[in-house]
XYZ file of C-alpha atoms in Angstrom:
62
model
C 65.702 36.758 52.294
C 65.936 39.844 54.635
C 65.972 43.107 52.654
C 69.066 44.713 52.181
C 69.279 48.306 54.640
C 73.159 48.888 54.578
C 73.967 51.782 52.507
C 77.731 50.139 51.385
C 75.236 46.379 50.321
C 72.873 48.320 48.587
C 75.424 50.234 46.669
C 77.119 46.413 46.272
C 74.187 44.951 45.007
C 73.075 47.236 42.622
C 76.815 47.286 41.010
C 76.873 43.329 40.623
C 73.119 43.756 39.466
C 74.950 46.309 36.628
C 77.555 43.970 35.867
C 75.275 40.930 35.238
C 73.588 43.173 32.578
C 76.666 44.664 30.967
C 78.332 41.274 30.710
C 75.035 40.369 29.130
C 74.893 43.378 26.561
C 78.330 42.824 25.912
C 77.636 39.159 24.881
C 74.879 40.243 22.429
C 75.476 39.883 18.702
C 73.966 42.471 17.105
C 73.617 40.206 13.705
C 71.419 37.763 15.956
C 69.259 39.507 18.249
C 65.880 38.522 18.597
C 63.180 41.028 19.987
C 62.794 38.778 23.243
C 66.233 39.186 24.131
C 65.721 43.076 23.732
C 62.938 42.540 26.150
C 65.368 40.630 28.462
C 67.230 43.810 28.438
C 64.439 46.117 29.061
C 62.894 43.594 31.569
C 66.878 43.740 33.975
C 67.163 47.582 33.542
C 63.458 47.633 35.043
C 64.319 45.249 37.464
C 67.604 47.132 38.061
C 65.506 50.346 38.557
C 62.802 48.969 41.182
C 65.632 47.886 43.214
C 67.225 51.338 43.435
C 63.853 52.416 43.947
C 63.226 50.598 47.145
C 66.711 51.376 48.419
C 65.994 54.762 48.374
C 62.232 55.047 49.914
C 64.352 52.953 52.488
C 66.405 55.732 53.036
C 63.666 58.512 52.913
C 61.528 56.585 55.975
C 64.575 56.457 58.234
């Protein structure tokens, strides 16, 4: 998969990307919650914030 250099995709991507987790948060019973899927959480917002990461040392090196 090519990596993702257009400002208006990146901005795409990491919206859907916020989405996917939000949905996901929103699904999460509070009464059931298990420490792994806490992790899950922790694990997309990293993921989430790696990806924004790149994006912008993208930017910087143009």
């Amino acid at each position: 998969m090519n990596p993702i250099t257009n400002k208006e995709q990146q901005v795409t991507y990491l919206k859907e990307r916020l989405e996917i987790f939000l949905e996901v948060l929103d699904a999460i019973d509070p009464e059931t919650t298990e420490l792994d899927d806490i992790d899950r959480l922790i694990k997309m917002m990293d993921d989430l914030e790696d990806k924004m990461d790149q994006f912008q040392s993208r930017e910087s090196n143009k």
